Each structure stands twice: as structure tokens, then as C-alpha cells.
XYZ file of C-alpha atoms in Angstrom:
548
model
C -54.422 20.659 13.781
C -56.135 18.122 11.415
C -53.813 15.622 13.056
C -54.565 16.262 16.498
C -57.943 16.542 16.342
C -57.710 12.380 14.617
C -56.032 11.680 17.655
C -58.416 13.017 20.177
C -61.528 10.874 18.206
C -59.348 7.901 18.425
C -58.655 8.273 21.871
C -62.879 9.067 22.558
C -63.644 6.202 20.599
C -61.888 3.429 22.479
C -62.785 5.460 25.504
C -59.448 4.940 27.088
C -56.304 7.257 27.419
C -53.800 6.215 24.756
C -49.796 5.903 25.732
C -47.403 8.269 24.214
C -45.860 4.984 22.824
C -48.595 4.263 20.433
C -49.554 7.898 20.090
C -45.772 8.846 18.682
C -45.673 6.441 15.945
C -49.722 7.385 14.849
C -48.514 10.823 15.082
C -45.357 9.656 12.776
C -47.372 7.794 10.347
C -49.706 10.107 10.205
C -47.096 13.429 9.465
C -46.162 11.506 6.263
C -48.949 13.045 4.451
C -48.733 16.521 5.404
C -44.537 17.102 5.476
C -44.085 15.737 1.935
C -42.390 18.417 0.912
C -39.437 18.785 3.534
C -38.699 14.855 2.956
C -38.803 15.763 -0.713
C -35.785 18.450 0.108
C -34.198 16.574 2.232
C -33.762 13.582 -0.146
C -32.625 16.178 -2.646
C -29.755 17.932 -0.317
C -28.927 13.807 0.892
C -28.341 12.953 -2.665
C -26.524 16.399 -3.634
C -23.765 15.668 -0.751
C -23.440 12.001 -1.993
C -22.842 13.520 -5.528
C -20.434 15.808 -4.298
C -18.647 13.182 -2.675
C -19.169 10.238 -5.229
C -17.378 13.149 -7.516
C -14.389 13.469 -5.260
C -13.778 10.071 -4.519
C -13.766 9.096 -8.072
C -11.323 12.104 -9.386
C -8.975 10.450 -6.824
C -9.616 6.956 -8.492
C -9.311 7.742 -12.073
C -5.834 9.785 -10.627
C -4.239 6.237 -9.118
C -5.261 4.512 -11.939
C -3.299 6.238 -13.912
C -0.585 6.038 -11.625
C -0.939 2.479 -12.574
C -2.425 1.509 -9.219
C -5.235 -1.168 -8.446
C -8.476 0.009 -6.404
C -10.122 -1.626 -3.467
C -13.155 -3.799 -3.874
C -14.656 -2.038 -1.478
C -14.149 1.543 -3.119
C -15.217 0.175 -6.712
C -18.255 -1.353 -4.238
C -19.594 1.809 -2.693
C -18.634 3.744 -6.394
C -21.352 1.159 -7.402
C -23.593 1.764 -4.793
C -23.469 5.497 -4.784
C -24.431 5.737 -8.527
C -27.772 3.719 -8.416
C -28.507 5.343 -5.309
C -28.241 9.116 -6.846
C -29.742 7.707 -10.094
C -32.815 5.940 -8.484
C -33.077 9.363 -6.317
C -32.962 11.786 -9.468
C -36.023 9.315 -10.699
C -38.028 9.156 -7.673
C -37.269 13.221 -7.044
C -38.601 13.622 -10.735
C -41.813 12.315 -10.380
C -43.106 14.609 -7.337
C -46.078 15.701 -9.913
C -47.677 12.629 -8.130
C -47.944 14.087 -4.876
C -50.098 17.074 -6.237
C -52.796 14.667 -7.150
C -56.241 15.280 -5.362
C -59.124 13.921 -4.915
C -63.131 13.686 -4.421
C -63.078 15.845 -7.570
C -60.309 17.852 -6.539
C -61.189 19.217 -3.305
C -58.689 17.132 -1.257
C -55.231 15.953 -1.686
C -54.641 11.982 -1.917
C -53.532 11.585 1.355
C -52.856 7.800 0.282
C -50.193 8.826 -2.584
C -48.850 11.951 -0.138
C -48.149 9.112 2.460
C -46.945 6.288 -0.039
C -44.217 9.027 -1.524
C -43.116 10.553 1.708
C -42.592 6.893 3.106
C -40.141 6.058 0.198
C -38.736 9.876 0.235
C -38.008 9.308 3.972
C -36.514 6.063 3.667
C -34.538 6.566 -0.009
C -33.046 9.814 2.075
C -31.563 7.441 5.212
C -30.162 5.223 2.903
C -28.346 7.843 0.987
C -27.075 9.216 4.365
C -25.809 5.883 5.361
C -24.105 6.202 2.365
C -22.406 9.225 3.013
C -21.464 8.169 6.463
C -19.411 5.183 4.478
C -17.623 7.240 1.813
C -14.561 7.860 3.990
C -12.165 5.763 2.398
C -8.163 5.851 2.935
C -6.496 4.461 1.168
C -8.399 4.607 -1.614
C -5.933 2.572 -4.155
C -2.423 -0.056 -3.801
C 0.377 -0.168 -5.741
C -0.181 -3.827 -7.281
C 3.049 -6.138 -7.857
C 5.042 -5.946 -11.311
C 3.550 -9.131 -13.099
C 5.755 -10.700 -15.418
C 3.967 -11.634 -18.591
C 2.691 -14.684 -19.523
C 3.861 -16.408 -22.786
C 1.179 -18.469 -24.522
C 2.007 -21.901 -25.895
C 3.523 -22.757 -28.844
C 4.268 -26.434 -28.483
C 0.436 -27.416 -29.088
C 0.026 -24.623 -31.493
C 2.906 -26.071 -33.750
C 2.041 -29.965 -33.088
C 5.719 -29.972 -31.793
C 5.062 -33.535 -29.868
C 8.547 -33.974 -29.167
C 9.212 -30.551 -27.383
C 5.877 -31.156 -25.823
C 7.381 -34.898 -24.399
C 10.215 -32.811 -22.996
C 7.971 -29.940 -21.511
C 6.356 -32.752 -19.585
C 9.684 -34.393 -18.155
C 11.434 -31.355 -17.315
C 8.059 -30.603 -15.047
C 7.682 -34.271 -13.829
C 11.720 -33.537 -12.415
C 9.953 -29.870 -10.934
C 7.251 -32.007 -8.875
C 9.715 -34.287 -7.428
C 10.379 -33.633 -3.693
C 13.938 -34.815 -4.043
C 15.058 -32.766 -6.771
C 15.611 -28.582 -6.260
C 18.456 -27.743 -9.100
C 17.293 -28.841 -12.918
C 19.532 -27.774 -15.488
C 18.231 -27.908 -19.554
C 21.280 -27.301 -21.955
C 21.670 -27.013 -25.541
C 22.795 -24.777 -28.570
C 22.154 -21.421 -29.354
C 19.056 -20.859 -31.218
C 17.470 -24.282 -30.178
C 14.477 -23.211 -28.012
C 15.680 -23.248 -24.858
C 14.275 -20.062 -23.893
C 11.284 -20.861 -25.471
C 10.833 -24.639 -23.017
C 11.422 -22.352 -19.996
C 9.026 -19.557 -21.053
C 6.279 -22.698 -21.679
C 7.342 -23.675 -17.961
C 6.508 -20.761 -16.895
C 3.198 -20.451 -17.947
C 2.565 -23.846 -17.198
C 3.770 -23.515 -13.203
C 1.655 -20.677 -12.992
C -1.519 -22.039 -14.856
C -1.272 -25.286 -12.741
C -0.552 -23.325 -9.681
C 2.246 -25.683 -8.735
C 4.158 -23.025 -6.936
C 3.261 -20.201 -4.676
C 5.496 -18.045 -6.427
C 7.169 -18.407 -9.725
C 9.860 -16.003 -11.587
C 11.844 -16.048 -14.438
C 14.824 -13.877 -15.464
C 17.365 -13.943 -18.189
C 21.021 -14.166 -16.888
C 23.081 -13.749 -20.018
C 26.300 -13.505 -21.057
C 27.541 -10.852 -18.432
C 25.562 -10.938 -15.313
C 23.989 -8.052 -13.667
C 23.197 -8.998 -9.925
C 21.401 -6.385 -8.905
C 19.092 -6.055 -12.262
C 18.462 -10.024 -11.171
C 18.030 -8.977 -7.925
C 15.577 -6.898 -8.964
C 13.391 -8.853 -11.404
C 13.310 -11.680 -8.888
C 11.801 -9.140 -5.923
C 9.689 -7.181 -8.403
C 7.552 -10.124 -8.611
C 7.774 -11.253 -5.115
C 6.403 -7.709 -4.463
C 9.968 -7.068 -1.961
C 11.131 -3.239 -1.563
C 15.001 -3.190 -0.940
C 15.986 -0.469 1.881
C 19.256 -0.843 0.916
C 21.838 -0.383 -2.286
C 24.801 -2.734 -2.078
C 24.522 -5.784 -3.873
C 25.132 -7.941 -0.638
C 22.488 -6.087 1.401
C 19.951 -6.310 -0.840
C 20.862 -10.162 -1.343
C 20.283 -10.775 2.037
C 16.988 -9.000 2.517
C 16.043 -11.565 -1.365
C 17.182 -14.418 1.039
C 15.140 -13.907 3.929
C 12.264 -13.051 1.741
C 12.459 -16.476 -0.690
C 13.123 -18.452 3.002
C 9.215 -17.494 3.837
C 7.762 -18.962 0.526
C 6.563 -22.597 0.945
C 6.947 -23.446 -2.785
C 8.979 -20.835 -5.115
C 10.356 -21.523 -8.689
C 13.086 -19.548 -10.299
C 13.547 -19.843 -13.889
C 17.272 -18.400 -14.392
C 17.820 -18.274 -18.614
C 20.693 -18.272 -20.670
C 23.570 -18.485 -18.281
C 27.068 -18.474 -19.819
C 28.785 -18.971 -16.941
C 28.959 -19.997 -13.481
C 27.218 -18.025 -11.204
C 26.996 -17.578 -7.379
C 23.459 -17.895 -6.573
C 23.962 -16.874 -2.838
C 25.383 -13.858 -3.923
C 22.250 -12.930 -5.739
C 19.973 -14.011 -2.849
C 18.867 -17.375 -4.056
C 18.782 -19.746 -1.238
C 19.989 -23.457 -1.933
C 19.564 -26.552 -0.650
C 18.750 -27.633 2.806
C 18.881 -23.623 3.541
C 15.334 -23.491 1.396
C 13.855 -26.625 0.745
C 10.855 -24.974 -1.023
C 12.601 -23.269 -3.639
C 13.565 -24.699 -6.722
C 15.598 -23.632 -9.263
C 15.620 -23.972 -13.435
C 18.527 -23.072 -15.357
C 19.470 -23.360 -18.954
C 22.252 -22.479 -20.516
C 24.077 -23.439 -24.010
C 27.362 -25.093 -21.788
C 26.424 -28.398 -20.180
C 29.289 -27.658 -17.779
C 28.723 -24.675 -16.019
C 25.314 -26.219 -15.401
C 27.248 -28.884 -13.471
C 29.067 -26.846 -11.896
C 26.344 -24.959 -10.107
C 25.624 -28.434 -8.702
C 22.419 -29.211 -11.196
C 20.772 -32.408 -9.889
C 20.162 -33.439 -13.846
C 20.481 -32.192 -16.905
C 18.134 -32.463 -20.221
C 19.700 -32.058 -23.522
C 17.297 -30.224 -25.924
C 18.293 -31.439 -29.208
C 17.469 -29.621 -32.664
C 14.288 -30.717 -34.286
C 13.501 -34.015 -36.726
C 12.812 -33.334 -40.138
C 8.765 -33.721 -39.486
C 8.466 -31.387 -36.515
C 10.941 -28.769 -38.263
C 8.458 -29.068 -41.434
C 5.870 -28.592 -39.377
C 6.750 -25.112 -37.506
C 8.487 -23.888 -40.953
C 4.868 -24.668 -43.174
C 2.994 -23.077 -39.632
C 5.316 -20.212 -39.880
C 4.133 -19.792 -43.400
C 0.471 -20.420 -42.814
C -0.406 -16.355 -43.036
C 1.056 -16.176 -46.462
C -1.316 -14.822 -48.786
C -0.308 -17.683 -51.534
C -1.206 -20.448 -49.895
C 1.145 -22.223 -52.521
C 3.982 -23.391 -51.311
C 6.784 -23.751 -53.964
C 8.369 -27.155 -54.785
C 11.754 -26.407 -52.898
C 9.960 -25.230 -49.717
C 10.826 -29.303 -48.410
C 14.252 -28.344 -49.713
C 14.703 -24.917 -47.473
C 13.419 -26.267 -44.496
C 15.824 -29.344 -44.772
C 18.759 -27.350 -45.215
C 17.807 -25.308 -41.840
C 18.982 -28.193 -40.041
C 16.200 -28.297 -37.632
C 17.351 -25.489 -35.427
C 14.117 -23.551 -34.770
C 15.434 -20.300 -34.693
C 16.854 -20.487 -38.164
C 13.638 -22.422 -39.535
C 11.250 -19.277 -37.488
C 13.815 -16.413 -39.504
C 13.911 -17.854 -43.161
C 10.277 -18.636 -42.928
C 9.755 -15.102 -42.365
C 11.664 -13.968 -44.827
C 10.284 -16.031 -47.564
C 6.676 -15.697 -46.848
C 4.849 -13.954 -49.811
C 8.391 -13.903 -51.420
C 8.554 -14.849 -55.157
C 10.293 -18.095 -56.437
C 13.424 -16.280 -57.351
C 13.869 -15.629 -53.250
C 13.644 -19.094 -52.669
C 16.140 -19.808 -54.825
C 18.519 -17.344 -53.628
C 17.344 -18.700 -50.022
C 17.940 -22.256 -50.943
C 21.409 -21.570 -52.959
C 22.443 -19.483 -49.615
C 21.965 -22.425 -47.452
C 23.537 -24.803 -49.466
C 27.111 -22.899 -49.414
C 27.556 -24.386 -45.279
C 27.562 -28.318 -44.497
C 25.082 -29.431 -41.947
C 27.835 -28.483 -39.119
C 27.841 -25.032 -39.543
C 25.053 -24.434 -38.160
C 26.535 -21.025 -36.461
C 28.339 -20.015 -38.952
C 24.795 -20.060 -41.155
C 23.025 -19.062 -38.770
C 24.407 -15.590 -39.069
C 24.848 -15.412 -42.636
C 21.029 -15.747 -42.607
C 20.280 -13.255 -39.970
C 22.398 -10.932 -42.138
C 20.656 -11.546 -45.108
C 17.398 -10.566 -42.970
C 19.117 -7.468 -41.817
C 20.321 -6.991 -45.902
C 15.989 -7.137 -46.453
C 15.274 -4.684 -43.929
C 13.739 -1.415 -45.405
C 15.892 1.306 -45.065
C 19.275 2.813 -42.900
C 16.665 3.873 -40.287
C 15.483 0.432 -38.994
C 19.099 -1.035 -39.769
C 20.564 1.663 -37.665
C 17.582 0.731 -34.878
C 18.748 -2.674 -35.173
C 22.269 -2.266 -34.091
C 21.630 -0.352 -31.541
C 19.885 -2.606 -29.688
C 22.380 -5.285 -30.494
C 25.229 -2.548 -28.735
C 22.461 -2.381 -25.633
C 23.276 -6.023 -24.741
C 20.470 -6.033 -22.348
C 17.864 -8.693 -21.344
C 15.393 -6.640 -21.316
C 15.920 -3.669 -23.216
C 13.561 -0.404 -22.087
C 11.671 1.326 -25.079
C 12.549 4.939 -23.019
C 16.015 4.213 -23.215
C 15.966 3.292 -26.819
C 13.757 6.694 -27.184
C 16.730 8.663 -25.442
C 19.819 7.068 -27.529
C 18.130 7.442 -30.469
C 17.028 11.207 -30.319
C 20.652 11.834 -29.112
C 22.279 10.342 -32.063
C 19.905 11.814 -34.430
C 19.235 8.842 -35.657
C 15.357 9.895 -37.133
C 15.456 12.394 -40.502
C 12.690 15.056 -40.255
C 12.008 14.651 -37.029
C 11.594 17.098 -34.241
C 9.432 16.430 -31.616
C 9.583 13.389 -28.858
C 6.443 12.141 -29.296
C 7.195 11.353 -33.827
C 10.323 10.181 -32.008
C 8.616 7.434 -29.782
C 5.755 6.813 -32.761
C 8.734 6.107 -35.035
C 10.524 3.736 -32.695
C 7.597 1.612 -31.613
C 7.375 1.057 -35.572
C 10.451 0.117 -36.063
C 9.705 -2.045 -33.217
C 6.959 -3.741 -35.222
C 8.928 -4.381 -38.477
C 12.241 -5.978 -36.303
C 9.890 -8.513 -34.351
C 7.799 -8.748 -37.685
C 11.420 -10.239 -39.174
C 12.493 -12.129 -35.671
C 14.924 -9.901 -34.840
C 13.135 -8.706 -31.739
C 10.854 -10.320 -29.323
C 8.484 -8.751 -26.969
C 10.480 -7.896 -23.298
C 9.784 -9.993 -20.006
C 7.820 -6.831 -18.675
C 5.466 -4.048 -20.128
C 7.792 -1.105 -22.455
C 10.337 -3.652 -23.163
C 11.820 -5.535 -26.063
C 14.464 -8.383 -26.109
C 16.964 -9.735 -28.733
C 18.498 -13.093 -28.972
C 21.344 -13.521 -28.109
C 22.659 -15.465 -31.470
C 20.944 -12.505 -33.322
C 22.871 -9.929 -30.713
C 25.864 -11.656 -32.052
C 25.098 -10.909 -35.435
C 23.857 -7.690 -34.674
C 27.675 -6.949 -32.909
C 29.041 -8.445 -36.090
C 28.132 -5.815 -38.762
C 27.936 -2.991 -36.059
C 31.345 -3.393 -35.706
C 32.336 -3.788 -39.394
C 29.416 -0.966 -40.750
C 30.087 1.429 -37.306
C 33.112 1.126 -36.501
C 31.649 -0.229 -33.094
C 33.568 -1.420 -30.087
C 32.639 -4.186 -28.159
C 34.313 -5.110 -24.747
C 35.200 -8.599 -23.655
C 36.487 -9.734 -20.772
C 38.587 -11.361 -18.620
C 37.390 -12.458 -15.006
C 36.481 -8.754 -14.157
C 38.913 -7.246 -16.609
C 38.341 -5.855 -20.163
C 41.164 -7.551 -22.541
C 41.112 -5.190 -24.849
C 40.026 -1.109 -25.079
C 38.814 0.670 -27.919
C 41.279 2.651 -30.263
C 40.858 6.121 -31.863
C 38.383 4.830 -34.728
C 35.604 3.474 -32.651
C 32.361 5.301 -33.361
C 30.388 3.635 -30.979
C 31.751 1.729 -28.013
C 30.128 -0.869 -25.822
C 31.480 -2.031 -22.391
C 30.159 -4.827 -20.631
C 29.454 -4.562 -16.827
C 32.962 -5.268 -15.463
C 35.200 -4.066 -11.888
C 36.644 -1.020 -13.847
C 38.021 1.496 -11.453
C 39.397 3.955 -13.400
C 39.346 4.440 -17.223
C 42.928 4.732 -19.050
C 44.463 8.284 -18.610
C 45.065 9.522 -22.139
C 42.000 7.811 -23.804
C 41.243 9.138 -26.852
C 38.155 8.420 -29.154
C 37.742 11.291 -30.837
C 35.315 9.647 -33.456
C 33.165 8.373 -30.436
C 29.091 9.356 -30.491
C 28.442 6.618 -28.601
C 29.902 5.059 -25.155
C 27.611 2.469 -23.338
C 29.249 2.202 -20.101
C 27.694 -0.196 -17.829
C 29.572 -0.195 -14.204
C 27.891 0.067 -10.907
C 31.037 2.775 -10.675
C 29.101 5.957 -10.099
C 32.389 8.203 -9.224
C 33.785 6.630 -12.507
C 35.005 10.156 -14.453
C 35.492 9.707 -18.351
C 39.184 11.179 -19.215
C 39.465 15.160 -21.022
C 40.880 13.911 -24.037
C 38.291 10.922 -24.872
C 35.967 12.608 -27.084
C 38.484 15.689 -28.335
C 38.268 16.343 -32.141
């Protein structure tokens, strides 16, 4: 009424008819006073149903993410957006007191703040609808690809100049267009794992390569776990099973990539990269390929462009990561035959990284015995003392547990060992006193975890819920299993096993090899553990094998 009547004096006092385009937004401006209230309810019911559905949407986030999947930017974005938008509401919604002032002495509302908070009301409640409109989203959430993880450096770390002269040439021979096939050999224990983990982070940091992978061969290959690795990381799904399928759907996939690096470590042998999936030469001019291995001739024989010998470290440098090693020590004195120790490690950095452990915030009497046990090889030997110092770090560990934990993963034999499957073999050879449940089983392994890589007997995995084990420690490892346990280990032949276990193997481990059938008439009655690995599935394990 009050309206209407403004409009008719308006309309007398210009003395001219006014359109019903200038008289709809008057009438508009001028409702703003008068329908407070329903703008006020209707920005309350907007933001209610952008609650309700800010509430859905993230239940279904906070699900995939613990699925292990990443979110969309634009989901996290409207997340965002929905939260101030209900928060600013809730404020604005709380102070409707305002709109109850009055005035001239409190005979009339304030028309002015009625219009002011009916405008924002009005506007707050499109935006929020808007919002609502846009909160349709599906898929909400992608399954991201397996990253491997990075190493950090250790060559600058250690002031290891010459390792860090030889990081830069083997990557010099990776940027030149005429070279695809680089080969880096040495012995056991030198650190040739460790140069190809360094070029891996350094590829990636320097973005040299689109794509760059890494994957441990060892000493009996498993095509499709390299398979695997290699298209985990390239983000490929296989749709099929057999090993040469699934090579040529790797093939097709690494022929797309511009510029691809493939870091293969620690191959013993030769090995068919075209039967992985790895293409070669003219076939994939954008791939290139790293390998290492301890024999300078298989490298050559899988048709290595050139080769870099990694040689054992000078007396300074092996000083240097031995005292480094030692740096956390609480005594920050080092004895007088520290020099002594280090010398007698011979420069191999594996050696120098495990008696450093051992002796830090050891007494001088451990030195001694250190020093007196290094002193029974000659400089050659460096194998043979290798091993009698790994064993005198599994002699230190605390207890049958962990030395029982140790073994076992020395039996696995795997690059990458999984933490579940260590769980599982564990709890099934009641390995753990006084305990019950699986979750003091898994506490109980990731601590034993701890104090292994605390000794450098394990190293963290290639990928998340893994561990790893060198392979000159494995050998050790195989060593006293097999003296202490009774354990079998299976060699080979081509594709044959040359030998099979007899009745007193306790624990039998047999590499991934073309077995068909096992032996009628097998017997291991003594057996509580058989690590089998064969892509075999209809492979049946004979009556009498485990009869006591």
C-alpha cells in the first residue's frame, strides 16, 4: 500500500505516465525494505542446502583419500568456496538484530538499514544458489600414478668429489644424442646402486627426461615384476597376463614417450630387454637405457655403447664417509685407531658404511676387536671380509627375534621386499613370543625394521611398505641361514635347479625357474618353510613333502 501510493506521487509529480520499465525496478528497490524477512529465510534455506551438500561431497572426499586417491582442483576449489560462503552467511544471518532498528524515536523502522540488509541478503542468497547449481561433481577423485621415491644425495653430503666427477660423466654420456645404452660396472658393495639412485634424482630434478624409472634386476630376473615397476610409473594398466602380451602393450607405450630413461640395477646376467618391453635402438630413439651390474661382460653383451668402471674409494674420500658416518656419535672423540679401521676397509663403501655403524658409541675394546678382525684378510679379500663383518653385525644384533627377522628376508630374495608379506611369514612361523594379535605383529616388525636399517642391513624399498637388502648382505644373510636353519637355497642352471633340497632342510628357498613339476617322492619332513617362486600356478606340491 505504502509502496503504491510512492509511486502514484512520483508519477503526479513529474506529471507524466511512468513505463512499467522504470516502474518495475522502483517497485524492486523499493520491496527491499518491507520483505526483509523472506530474503532473510531464503538465505537461510540457500545456505542449509549448500551445507547439506558441502557435507556430502566432502564424506566422499575424505573416502578416496583414503583410498589413496588425489582430488580435483576444481572439487578442493568449490570445497573452498562453499565454506566461506556458509561461514560469511551464518555471520551475516546472525546479525538480523540490525534490521529491527527504528527510528524518529522509535516510531518507524530504518528503512535505510531494512534496504541495505535485504540488498546483501538477496544477493549473498544468489550466490549461494549458484553455488549449489555447481556442486555436481563426477568424478570427484583419480587414482594418481605409483611414484617411485626419490633418494636424496649423498655425494655432496659426504664431500665424495670423486663419485661426484663420475655422477657428472655418466650424465654428460645420458645427454648425448648418439649414445642410448650406458653400462656402469663394478664390485659388489661399491656404490653402484647408490650412482644410479643419485641419477635418478638428478634426471628427474633437472627434468632431462619426460619419464624416468628405475628397477632392480638382480640375480634371478622376474619379467613381469619388471614389467610391472616400469608401467607402474608410466601410469600403463596391462589387459593382459602373459609375459609377452603385456611386453608388447610396455613397447607400444615407451614408443610414445619423446625422452624416457630406464635405470635397470644390479643385473647378473644377460637379459633380453625386448622380452621385457624395452624398446632398443633405432625402434625408440628416445629411450635410453642405464644398466649396472658387477660383470663388465654381460654389460657388453647387451650391446652397452660404454662402460664406466666405479672403482673403490681413495683413502681421503673413504675417511671422509667413515668419520661422516660417525658424526652422530655422542663422543665426539674419535679413538687413535679410527685412521687404522677405516684403512683396513679397503675403501669399499659398503664395508666402511657397516663397521662405522657398528663402532659408533662403541668403547675402545670394540675397536680393537674391530681392528684385530680386519687385519686377519689381506687387502684382496675384500669378499671374503666383507662377510665376516656383516656377520659380526648380525653376531651384535639384540636378540633371536631380529636375527630370525633378518634371515628371513635374506630367504625372500626380493628387490623389493613387501612389509605385508613379511607380516604374513612371520605370524605363520611364529616367529614373535607373546604375541597374539596382528596389529603387535606388524608394530613388532616395523621395529625390527628400524634396528636392521639402523645396522645397514636393510634399506628403505623403491616404493611405499617396502624394504630392500643388498645383495652382498643377502649373501651373508643365505650364509648363516643355511648353516643356523638348516635353509635351502636353489641355484640354477639355465632354467633348471642343479640341486633340490634333502630331508633336513627347515626352510627352503627356490628361485624363479621353468619348473614343471616338482620330484614325485619329495620328502622334507622338517620343512616350515618353502618359498616357491614360479609363475606355475597348476604347480601341486607332492603328499609326502611335508609328512612327519
Amino acid at each position: 500500500m505504502v509502496l503504491n501510493i510512492f509511486v502514484s506521487i512520483v508519477t503526479q509529480l513529474i506529471k507524466e505516465p511512468i513505463n512499467e520499465y522504470i516502474v518495475g525496478p522502483i517497485k524492486r528497490h523499493m520491496s527491499h525494505p518491507f520483505t526483509y524477512k523472506s530474503k532473510f529465510e531464503t538465505l537461510h534455506h540457500e545456505a542449509e542446502q549448500l551445507m547439506n551438500k558441502r557435507l556430502k561431497l566432502q564424506q566422499s572426499v575424505d573416502e578416496a583419500k583414503r583410498k589413496g586417491e588425489e582430488i580435483y582442483e576444481s572439487v578442493d576449489k568449490w570445497l573452498i568456496e562453499a565454506g566461506k560462503a556458509i561461514e560469511e552467511a551464518d555471520e551475516f544471518i546472525q546479525g538480523e538484530e540490525q534490521a529491527k532498528k527504528r527510528c524518529f524515536v522509535g516510531l518507524c523502522p530504518d528503512l535505510k538499514t531494512r534496504y541495505l540488509l535485504s540488498k546483501k541478503a538477496e544477493k549473498k542468497a544468489l550466490a549461494i544458489d549458484k553455488l549449489v547449481n555447481e556442486g555436481d561433481h563426477d568424478p570427484i577423485s583419480f587414482r594418481p600414478r605409483i611414484l617411485q621415491i626419490v633418494a636424496s644425495s649423498v655425494y655432496h653430503r659426504e664431500a665424495l668429489n670423486s663419485r661426484v666427477l663420475f655422477l657428472k660423466q655418466v650424465m654428460d654420456a645420458l645427454r648425448d644424442p648418439n649414445l642410448n645404452k650406458i653400462g656402469v660396472h663394478g664390485m659388489g658393495g661399491v656404490g653402484k646402486t647408490t650412482l644410479a639412485k643419485e641419477v635418478h634424482r638428478q634426471a628427474i630434478e633437472e627434468k632431462l627426461f619426460d619419464e624416468v624409472v628405475m628397477v632392480a634386476v638382480n640375480q634371478t630376473p622376474e619379467l613381469r615384476r619388471i614389467q610391472s615397476e616400469v608401467a607402474d610409473v608410466l601410469g600403463l594398466t596391462f589387459d593382459v597376463e602373459g609375459i609377452p602380451g603385456r611386453a608388447n602393450r610396455l613397447y607400444e607405450r615407451l614408443k610414445k614417450e619423446k625422452k624416457v630413461l630406464i635405470i635397470l640395477d644390479d643385473i647378473w646376467k644377460q637379459l633380453d630387454l625386448k622380452a621385457v618391453g624395452i624398446p632398443i635402438g633405432d625402434d625408440c630413439k628416445g629411450c635410453k637405457i642405464l644398466l649396472t651390474s658387477r660383470d663388465k661382460h654381460v654389460l657388453s653383451q647387451m650391446g652397452t655403447q660404454v662402460v664406466f668402471h666405479l672403482d673403490v674409494l681413495q683413502d681421503e674420500e673413504a675417511w671422509s664417509l667413515f668419520e661422516m658416518t660417525l658424526a652422530d656419535a655422542k663422543d665426539s672423540e674419535l679413538p687413535p685407531i679410527a685412521t687404522e679401521v677405516a684403512k683396513k676397509c679397503a675403501g669399499l663403501p659398503l664395508l666402511l658404511l657397516t663397521v662405522a655403524t657398528d663402532l659408533r658409541n662403541r668403547e675402545s675394546y670394540a675397536w680393537n676387536d674391530k681392528l684385530k678382525q680386519l687385519s686377519v684378510f689381506d687387502n684382496e679379500e675384500i669378499y671374503a671380509k666383507v662377510h665376516s663383518v656383516l656377520e659380526s653385525s648380525y653376531n651384535d644384533l639384540p636378540g633371536n627375534e631380529v636375527k630370525s627377522f633378518f634371515l628371513l628376508c635374506g630367504l625372500l630374495g626380493l628387490s623389493n621386499i613387501p612389509i605385508r608379506s613379511l607380516l604374513k611369514y612371520v605370524m605363520g612361523l611364529s616367529l614373535f613370543k607373546h604375541i597374539s594379535t596382528v596389529k603387535e605383529a606388524r608394530n613388532k616388525v616395523y621395529t625390527l625394521i628400524d634396528t636392521l636399517k639402523a645396522k645397514c642391513l636393510l634399506i628403505d624399498g623403491d616404493k611405499y611398505g617396502f624394504v630392500k637388502i643388498h645383495d652382498v648382505v643377502r649373501d651373508t644373510a643365505l650364509l648363516i641361514a643355511s648353516r643356523e636353519q638348516h635353509a635351502f637355497i636353489g641355484t640354477r642352471s639355465g632354467s633348471e635347479l642343479m640341486k633340490w633340497p634333502n630331508k633336513d632342510s627347515a626352510r627352503i628357498s627356490l628361485p624363479y625357474c621353468d619348473i614343471e613339476d616338482l620330484p614325485e617322492g619329495w620328502e622334507c619332513p622338517k620343512a616350515e618353510l618353502l618359498l616357491l617362486f614360479t609363475e606355475v600356478l597348476s604347480l601341486g606340491i607332492p603328499d609326502l613333502f611335508s609328512r612327519d
